[in-house]
Coordinates of C-alpha atoms and ligand atoms in Angstrom, one line a residue:
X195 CA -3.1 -20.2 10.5
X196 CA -2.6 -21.5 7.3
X197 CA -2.5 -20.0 3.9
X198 CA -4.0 -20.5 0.6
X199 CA -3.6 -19.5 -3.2
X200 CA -6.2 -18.1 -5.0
X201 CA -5.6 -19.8 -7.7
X202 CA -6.0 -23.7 -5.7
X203 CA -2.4 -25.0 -5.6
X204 CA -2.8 -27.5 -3.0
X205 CA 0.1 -26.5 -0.4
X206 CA -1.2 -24.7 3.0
X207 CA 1.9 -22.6 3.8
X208 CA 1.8 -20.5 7.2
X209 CA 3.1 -16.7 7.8
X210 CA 6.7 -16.8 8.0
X211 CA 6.9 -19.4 4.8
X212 CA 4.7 -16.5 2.9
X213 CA 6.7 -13.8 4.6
X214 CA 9.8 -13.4 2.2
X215 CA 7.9 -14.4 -1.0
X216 CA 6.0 -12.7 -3.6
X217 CA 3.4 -14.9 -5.6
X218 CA 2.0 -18.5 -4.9
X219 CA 3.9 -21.1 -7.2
X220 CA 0.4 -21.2 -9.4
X221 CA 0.6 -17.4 -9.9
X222 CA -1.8 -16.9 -6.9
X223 CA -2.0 -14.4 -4.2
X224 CA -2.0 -15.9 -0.6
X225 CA -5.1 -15.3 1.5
X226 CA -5.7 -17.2 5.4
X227 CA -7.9 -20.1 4.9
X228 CA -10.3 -18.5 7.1
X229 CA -10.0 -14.9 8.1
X230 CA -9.9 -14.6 12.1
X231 CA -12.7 -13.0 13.4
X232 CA -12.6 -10.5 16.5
X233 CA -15.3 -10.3 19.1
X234 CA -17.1 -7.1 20.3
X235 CA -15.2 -7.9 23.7
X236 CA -11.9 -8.0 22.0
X237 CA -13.0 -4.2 20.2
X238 CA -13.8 -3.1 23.9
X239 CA -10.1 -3.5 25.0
X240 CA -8.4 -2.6 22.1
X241 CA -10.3 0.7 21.9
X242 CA -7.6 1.6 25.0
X243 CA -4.5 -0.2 23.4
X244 CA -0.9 1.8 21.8
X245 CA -1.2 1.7 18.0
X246 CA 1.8 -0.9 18.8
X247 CA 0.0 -3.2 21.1
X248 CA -2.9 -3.3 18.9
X249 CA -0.5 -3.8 15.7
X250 CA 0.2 -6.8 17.9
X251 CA -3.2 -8.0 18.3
X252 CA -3.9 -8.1 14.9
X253 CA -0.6 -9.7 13.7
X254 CA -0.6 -12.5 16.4
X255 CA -4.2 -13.5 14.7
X256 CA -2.2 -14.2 11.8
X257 CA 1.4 -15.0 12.2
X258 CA 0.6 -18.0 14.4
X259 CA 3.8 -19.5 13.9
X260 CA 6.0 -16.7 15.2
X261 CA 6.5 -16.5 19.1
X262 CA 3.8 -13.8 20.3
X263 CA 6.8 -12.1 22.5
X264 CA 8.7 -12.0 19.5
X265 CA 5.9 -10.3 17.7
X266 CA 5.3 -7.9 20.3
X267 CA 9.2 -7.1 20.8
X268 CA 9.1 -6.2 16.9
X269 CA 5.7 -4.3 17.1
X270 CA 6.7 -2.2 19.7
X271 CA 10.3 -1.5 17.6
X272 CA 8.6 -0.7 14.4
X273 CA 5.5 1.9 15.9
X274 CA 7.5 4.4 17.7
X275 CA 6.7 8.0 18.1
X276 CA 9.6 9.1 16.5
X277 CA 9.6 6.6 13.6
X278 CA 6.4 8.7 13.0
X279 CA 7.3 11.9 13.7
X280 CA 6.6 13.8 10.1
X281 CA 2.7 14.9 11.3
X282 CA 1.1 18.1 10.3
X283 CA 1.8 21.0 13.1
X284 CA -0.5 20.2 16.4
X285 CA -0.9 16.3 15.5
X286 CA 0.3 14.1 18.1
X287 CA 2.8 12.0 16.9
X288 CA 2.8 8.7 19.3
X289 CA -1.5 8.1 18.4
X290 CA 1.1 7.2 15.1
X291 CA -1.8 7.5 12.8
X292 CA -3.8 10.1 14.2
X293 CA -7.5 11.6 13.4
X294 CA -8.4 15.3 12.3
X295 CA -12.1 16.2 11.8
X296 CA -12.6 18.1 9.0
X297 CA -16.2 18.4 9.1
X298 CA -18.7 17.7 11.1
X299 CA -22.1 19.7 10.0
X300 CA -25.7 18.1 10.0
X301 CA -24.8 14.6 11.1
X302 CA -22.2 14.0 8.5
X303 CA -18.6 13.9 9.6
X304 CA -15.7 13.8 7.6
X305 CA -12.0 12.7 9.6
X306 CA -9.0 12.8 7.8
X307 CA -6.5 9.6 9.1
X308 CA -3.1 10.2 8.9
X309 CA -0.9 7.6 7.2
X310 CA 1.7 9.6 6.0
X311 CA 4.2 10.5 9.5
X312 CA 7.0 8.0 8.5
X313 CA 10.2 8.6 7.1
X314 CA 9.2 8.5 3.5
X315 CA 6.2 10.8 4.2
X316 CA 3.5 8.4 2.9
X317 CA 1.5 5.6 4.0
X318 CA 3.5 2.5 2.4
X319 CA 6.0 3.2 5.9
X320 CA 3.1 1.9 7.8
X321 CA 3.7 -1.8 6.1
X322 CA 7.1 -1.4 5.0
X323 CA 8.9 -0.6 8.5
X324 CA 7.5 -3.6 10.0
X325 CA 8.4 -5.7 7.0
X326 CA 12.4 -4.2 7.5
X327 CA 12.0 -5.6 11.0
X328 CA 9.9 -8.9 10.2
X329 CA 12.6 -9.8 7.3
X330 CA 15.5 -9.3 9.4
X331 CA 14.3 -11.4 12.5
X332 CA 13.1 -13.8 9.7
X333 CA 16.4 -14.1 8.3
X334 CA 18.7 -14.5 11.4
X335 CA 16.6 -17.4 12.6
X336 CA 17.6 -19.2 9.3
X337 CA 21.1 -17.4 9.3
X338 CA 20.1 -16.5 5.6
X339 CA 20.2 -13.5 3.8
X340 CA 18.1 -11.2 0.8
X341 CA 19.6 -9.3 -1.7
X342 CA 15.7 -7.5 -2.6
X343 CA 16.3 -5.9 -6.2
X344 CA 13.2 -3.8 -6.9
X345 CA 12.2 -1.0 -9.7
X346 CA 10.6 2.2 -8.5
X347 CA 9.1 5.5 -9.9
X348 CA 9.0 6.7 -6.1
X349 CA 7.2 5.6 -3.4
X350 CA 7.9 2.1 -3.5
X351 CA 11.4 2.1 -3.6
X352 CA 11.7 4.8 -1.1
X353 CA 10.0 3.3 1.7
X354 CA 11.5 0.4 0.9
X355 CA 15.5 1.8 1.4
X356 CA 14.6 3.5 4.9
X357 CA 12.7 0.2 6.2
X358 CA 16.1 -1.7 5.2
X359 CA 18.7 0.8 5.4
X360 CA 21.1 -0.9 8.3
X361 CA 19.6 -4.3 8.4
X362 CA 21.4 -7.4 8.9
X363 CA 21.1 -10.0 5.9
X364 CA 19.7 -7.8 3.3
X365 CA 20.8 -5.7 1.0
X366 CA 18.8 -3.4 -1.8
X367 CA 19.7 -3.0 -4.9
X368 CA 17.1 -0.3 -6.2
X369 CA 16.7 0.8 -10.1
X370 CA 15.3 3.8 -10.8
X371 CA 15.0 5.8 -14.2
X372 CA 17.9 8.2 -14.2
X373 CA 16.8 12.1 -13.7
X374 CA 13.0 11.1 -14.0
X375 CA 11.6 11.3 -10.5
X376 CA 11.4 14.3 -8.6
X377 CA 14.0 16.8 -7.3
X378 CA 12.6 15.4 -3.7
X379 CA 12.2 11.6 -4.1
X380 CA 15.7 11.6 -5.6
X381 CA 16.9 12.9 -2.7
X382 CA 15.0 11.0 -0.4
X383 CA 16.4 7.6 -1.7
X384 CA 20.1 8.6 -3.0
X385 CA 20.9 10.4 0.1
X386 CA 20.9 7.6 1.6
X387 CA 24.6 6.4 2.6
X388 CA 24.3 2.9 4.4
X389 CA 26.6 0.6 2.9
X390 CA 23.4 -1.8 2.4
X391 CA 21.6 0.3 0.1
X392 CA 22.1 0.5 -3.6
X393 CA 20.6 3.3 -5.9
X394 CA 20.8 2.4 -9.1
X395 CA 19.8 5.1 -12.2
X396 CA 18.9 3.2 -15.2
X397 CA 19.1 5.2 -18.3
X398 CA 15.9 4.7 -19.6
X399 CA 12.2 5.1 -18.6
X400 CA 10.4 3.4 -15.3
X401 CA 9.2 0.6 -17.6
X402 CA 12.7 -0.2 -18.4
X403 CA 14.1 -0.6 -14.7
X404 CA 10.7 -3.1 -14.4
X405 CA 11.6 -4.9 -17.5
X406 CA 15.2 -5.6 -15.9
X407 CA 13.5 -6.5 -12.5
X408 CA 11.6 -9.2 -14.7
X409 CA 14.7 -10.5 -16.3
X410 CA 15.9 -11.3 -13.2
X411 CA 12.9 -12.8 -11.3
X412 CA 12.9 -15.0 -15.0
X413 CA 16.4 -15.9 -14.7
X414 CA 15.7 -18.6 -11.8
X415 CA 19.3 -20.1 -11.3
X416 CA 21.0 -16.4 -11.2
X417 CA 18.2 -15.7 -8.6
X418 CA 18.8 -18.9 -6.3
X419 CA 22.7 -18.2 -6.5
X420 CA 22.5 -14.6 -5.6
X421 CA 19.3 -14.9 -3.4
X422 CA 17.5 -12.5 -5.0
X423 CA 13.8 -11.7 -3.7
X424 CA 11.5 -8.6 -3.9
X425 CA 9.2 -6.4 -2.0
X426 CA 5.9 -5.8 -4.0
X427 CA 2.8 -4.7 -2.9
X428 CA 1.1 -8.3 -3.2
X429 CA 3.2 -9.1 -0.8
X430 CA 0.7 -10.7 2.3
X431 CA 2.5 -9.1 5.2
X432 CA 2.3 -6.0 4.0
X433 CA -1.1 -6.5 3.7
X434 CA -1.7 -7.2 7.2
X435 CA 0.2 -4.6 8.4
X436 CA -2.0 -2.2 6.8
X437 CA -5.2 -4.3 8.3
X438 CA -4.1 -2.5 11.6
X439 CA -4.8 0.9 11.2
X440 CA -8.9 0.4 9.7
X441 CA -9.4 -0.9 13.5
X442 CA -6.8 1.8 15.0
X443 CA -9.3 4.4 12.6
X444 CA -12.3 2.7 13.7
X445 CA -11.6 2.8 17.2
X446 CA -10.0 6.0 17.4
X447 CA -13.5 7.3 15.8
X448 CA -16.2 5.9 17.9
X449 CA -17.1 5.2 21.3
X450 CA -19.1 2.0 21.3
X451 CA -18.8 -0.8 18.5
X452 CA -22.8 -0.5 18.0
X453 CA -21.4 3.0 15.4
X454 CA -20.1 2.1 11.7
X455 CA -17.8 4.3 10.0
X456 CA -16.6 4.5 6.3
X457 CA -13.3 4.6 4.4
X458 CA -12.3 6.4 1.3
X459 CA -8.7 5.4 0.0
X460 CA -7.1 6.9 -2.4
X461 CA -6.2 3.6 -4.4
X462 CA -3.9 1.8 -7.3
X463 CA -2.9 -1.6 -6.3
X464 CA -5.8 -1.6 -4.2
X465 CA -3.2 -2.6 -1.7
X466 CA -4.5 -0.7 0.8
X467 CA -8.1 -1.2 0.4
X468 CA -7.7 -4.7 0.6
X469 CA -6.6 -4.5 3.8
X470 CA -9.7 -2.3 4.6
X471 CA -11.7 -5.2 3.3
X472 CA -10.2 -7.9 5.4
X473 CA -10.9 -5.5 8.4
X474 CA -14.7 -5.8 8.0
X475 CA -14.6 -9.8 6.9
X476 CA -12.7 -10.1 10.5
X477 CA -15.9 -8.0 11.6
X478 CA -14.7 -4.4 12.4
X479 CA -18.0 -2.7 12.0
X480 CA -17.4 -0.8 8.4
X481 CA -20.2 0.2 6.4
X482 CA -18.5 1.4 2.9
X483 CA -14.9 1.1 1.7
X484 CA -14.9 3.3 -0.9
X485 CA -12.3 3.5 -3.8
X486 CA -10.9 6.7 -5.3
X487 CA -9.1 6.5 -8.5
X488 CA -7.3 9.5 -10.3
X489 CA -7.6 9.2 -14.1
X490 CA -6.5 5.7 -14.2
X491 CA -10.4 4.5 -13.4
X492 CA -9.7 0.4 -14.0
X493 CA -11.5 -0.2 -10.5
X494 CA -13.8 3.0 -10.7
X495 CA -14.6 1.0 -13.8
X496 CA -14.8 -1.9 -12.4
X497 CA -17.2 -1.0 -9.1
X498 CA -19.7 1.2 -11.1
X499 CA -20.2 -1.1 -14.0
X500 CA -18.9 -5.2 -13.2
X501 CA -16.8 -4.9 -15.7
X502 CA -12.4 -5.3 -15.2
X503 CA -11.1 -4.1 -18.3
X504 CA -6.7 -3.5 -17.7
X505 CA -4.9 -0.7 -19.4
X506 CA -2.5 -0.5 -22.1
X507 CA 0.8 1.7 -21.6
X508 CA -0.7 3.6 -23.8
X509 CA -3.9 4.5 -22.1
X510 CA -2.1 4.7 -18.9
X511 CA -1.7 8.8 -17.9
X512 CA 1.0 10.2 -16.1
X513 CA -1.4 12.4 -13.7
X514 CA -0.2 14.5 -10.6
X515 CA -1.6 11.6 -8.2
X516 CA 1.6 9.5 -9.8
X517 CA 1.4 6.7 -6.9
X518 CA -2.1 5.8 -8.4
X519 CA -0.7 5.5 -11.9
X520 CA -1.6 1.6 -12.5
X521 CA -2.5 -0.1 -15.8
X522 CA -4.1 -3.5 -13.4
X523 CA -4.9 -3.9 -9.8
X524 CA -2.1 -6.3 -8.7
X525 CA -4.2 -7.1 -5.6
X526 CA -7.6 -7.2 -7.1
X527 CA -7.4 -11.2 -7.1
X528 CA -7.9 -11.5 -3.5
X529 CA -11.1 -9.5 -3.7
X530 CA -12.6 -11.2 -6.7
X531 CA -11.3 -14.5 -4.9
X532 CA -14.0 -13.1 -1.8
X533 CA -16.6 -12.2 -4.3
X534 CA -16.6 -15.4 -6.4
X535 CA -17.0 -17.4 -3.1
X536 CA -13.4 -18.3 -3.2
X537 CA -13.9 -20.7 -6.6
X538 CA -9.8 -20.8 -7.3
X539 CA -11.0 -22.5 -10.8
X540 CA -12.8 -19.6 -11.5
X541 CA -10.4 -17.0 -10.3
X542 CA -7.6 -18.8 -12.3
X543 CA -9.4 -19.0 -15.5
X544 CA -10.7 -15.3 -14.9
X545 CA -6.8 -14.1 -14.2
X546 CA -6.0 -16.0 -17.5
X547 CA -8.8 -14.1 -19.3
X548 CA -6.7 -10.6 -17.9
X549 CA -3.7 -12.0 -19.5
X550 CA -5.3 -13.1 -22.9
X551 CA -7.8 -10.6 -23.2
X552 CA -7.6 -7.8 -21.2
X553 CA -9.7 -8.4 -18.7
X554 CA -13.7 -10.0 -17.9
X555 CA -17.0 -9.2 -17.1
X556 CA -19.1 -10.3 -13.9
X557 CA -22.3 -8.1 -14.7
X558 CA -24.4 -11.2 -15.4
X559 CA -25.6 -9.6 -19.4
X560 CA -25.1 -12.6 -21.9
X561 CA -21.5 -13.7 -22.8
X562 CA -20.0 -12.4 -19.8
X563 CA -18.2 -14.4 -17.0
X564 CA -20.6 -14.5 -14.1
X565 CA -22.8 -12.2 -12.6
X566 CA -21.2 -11.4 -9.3
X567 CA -21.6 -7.9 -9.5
X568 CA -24.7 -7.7 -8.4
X569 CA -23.3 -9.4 -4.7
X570 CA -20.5 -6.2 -4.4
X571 CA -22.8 -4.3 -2.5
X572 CA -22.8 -6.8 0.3
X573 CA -18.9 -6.3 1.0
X574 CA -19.4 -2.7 1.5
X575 CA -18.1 -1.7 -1.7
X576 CA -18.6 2.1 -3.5
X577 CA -16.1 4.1 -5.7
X578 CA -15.6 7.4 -7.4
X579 CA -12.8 9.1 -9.8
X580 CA -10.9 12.6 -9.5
X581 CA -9.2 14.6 -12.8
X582 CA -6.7 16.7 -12.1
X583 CA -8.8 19.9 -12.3
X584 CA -10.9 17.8 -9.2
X585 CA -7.4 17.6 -7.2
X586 CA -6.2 21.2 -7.6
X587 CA -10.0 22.1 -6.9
X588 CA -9.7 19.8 -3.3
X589 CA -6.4 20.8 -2.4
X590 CA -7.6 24.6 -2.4
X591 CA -10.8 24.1 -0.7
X592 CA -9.2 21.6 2.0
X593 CA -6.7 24.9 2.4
X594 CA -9.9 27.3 2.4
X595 CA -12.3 25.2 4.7
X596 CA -10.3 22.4 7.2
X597 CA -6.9 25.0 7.2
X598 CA -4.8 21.9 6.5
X599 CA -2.7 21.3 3.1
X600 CA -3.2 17.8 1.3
X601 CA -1.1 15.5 -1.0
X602 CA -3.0 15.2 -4.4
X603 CA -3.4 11.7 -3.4
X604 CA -5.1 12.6 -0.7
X605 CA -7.4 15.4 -2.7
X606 CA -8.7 12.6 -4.7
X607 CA -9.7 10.8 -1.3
X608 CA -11.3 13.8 -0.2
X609 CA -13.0 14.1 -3.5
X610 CA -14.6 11.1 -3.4
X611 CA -15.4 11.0 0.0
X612 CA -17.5 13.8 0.3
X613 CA -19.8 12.5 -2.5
X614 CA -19.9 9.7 -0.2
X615 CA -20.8 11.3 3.0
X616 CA -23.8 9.4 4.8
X617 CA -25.8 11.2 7.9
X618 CA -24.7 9.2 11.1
X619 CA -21.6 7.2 9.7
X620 CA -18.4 8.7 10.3
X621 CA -16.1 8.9 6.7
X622 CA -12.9 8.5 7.4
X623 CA -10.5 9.5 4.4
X624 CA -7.0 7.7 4.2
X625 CA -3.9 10.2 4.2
X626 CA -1.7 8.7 1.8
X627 CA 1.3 11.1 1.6
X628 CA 2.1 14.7 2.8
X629 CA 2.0 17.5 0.6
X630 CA 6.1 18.5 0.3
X631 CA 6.2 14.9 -1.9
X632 CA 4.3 16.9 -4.7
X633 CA 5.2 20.2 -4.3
X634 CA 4.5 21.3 -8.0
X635 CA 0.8 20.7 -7.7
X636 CA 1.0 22.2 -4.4
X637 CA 2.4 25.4 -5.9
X638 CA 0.1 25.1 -9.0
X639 CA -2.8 24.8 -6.6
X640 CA -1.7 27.3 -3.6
X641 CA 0.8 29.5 -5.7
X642 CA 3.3 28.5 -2.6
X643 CA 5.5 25.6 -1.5
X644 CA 4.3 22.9 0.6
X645 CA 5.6 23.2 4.2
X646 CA 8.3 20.5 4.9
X647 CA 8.7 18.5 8.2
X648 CA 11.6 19.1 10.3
X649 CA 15.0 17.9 9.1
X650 CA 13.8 18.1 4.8
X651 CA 14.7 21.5 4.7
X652 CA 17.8 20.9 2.3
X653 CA 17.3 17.4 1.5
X654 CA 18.2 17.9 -2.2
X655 CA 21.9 19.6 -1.3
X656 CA 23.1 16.4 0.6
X657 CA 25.6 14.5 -1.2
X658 CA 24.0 11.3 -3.4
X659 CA 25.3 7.6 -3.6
X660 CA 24.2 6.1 -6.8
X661 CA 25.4 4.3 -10.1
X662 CA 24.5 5.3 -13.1
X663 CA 23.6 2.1 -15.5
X664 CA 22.5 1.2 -19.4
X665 CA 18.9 -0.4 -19.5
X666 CA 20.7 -3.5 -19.5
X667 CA 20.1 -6.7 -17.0
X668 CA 23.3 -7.6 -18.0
X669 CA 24.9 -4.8 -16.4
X670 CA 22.7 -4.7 -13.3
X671 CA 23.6 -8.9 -13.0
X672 CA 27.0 -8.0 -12.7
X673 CA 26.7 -5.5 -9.9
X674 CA 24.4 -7.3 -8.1
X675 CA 26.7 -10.0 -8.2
X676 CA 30.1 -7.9 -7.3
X677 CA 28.6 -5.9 -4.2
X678 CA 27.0 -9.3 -2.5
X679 CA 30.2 -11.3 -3.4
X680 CA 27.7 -14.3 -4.1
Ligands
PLP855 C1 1.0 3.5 -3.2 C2 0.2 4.7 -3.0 C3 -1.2 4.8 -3.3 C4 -2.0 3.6 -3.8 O1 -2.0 2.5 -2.9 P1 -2.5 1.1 -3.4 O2 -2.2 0.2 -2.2 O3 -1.6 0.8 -4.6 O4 -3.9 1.1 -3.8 C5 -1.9 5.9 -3.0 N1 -1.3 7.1 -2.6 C6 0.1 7.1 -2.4 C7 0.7 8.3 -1.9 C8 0.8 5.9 -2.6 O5 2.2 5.9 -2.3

């Protein structure tokens, strides 16, 4: 399998040359030349497969270059029952991402899928445990090593630190604003004692820490030296990892291959969704992916009118759905890649056009950039926004109704999806997080905590390993550089 940029530079990469980078060296995303396609005999058996032996499937259709029992070795390491433990109470945890019906009245269903069981309690486990183990066999074949220095505001960074924590050849160094996240995800990461994990608590705002990140990636000599890389959500394997469990949902959902099902995801990066949308160009039977934004609507925007218009900071909210906070799509380019019939000159000089002015226009009127818009419908495509009245609203009825407490993430999936429902195709919403992650809307919502998976009763009184730093790349330079002796 070979990959390309979406943006045409000419070389043809493969999986494991793609797997420790970020961007293509023309600014491009990578996408497979040609995405595999699976056959309805192929569906058939893996309706019966572990979520790990399917995770293997999938993968070996696109990391061609890596030995298949290598592959299945780190499958089978990274889907464990117990790596996904955190499910609600009666869920079982070895179907690792398993299906609750929430509805099921006049030939419309409603299943909730639950991406949210890992350590960090939300869905970026599902990609980022397998990268911890893909990046570590990676790196002792080369006998090389990664020092990943990343900025977070949460979720990221979290899920990040517990798919490295302990792994040979890599090291994080993780900036975070100092006392801005919450009580909980501060815990979560600086709890964290493994000698190869680094909290670092910038004085300053999130945009700061990301600022510092930049100086960094910019500074291309102090990067080689140290061997600095990152772990962003463009990032292709993480991509494919999440391509896994649209067919574990699908399957898990249906008894023949001749039924379709629908996804809502909650979405930012539209990371996930992406994923969703190479599941149905490899063929899984999907009739809508739908996208559900919180008040930062850039792809609500974007799928009800043809028209990408980015953020600035200051139109960007701080809402109680913070993982949805985005300003751009970072992985929109490999859909409008798809849509534009994968014309890199075009996708280049519309990326360009996001960068000079704010965004472009596919709706066809006179003066825009193309008029693709009107060919969306054919990927599957539908979307939908939730406020923050919407989310407190859906977290209440979810509590009232189904009997199950939701992440607001979540509540804006759930949102969405049942203005979406159709008779005869099964919606399918994406869990994204468990509710103890955003306990203040919980209790704003419920007047009562969130309940709390086993072993986060006291999370916030464990004792915390971080470094308090100025918003200063200087400073961070320097550390980086003392604690990997580089
Ligand atoms: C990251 C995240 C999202 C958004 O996912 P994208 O891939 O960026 O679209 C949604 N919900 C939660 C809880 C997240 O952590």
């Amino acid at each position: 399998m070979q990959y390309v940029s979406t943006r045409g530079h000419s070389a043809t990469p493969s999986f494991s040359e793609i797997l420790l980078g970020g961007l293509a060296p023309d600014g491009g995303l990578y996408l497979p030349r040609e995405y595999p396609q699976v056959s309805n005999a192929e569906l058939d058996q893996w309706r019966k497969l572990s979520y790990a032996d399917l995770a293997f499937e999938v993968l070996k259709k696109f990391a061609t270059d890596i030995p298949e029992a290598d592959l299945k070795a780190l499958a089978h390491k990274t889907y464990t029952a117990d790596t996904y433990r955190n499910t609600h109470a009666g869920e079982d945890a070895s179907q690792i991402t398993p299906l609750r019906t929430l509805e099921d009245k006049d030939g419309k269903k409603l299943v909730l899928q639950g991406l949210s069981n890992g350590p960090t309690l939300a869905f970026k486990d599902m990609a980022m445990q397998l990268l911890g183990n893909l990046f570590e066999y990676a790196l002792a074949k080369k006998g090389a090593e990664l020092n990943i220095v990343g900025a977070t505001s949460g979720d990221t960074g979290s899920a990040a630190e517990y798919a490295m924590r302990g792994k040979q050849g890599i090291r994080v160094f993780m900036l975070s604003p100092h006392k801005k996240m919450s009580a909980f995800q501060t815990a979560q990461m600086f709890s964290l004692q493994d000698p190869n994990i680094f909290n670092i608590a910038i004085e300053g705002v999130f945009d700061d820490c990301q600022d510092i990140v930049k100086a960094i990636s910019n500074d291309l000599e102090y990067k080689a030296a140290k061997k600095i890389g990152t772990v962003n959500s463009i990032n292709w394997a993480r991509v494919v990892a999440q391509v896994v469990y649209y067919f574990r949902g699908y399957l898990a959902a249906t008894t023949s291959n001749e039924q379709k099902v629908s996804f809502t995801v909650p979405s930012g990066n539209f990371g996930n969704i992406c994923a969703g949308h190479i599941a149905r160009m490899m063929g899984l039977p999907i009739d809508k992916l739908v996208v559900a934004t919180n008040e930062n609507d850039v792809l609500d925007e974007f799928f009800r009118t043809g028209v990408y218009r980015v953020r600035k900071s200051a139109e960007t909210y701080h809402t109680s759905s913070p993982s949805m906070d985005i300003s751009k799509a970072s992985n929109f380019e490999r859909f409008i890649y798809d849509l534009l019939g994968r014309d890199s000159d075009r996708v280049k000089a519309l990326f360009h056009k996001v960068e000079t002015a704010g965004g472009f226009d596919l709706t066809g009127k006179p003066g825009s950039d193309g008029n693709e818009f009107t060919s969306v419908i054919k990927y599957g495509f539908a979307s939908g926004k939730s406020t923050h009245a919407d989310r407190l609203d859906t977290i209440r009825f979810a509590e009232e109704r189904y009997g199950i407490t939701v992440d607001t993430h979540t509540a804006d999936g759930i949102k969405v999806a049942r203005e979406n429902l159709a008779q005869g195709v099964t919606m399918i919403v994406l869990e994204t997080a468990l509710p103890a992650k955003f306990n203040e809307t919980i209790r704003e919502a419920l007047g009562r905590d969130a309940d709390r998976p086993a072993g986060f009763e006291n999370i916030e009184a464990l004792p915390q390993r971080f470094e308090v730093m100025p918003a200063d790349a200087a400073s961070v330079k320097n550390f980086v550089a003392q604690h990997t002796g580089l």
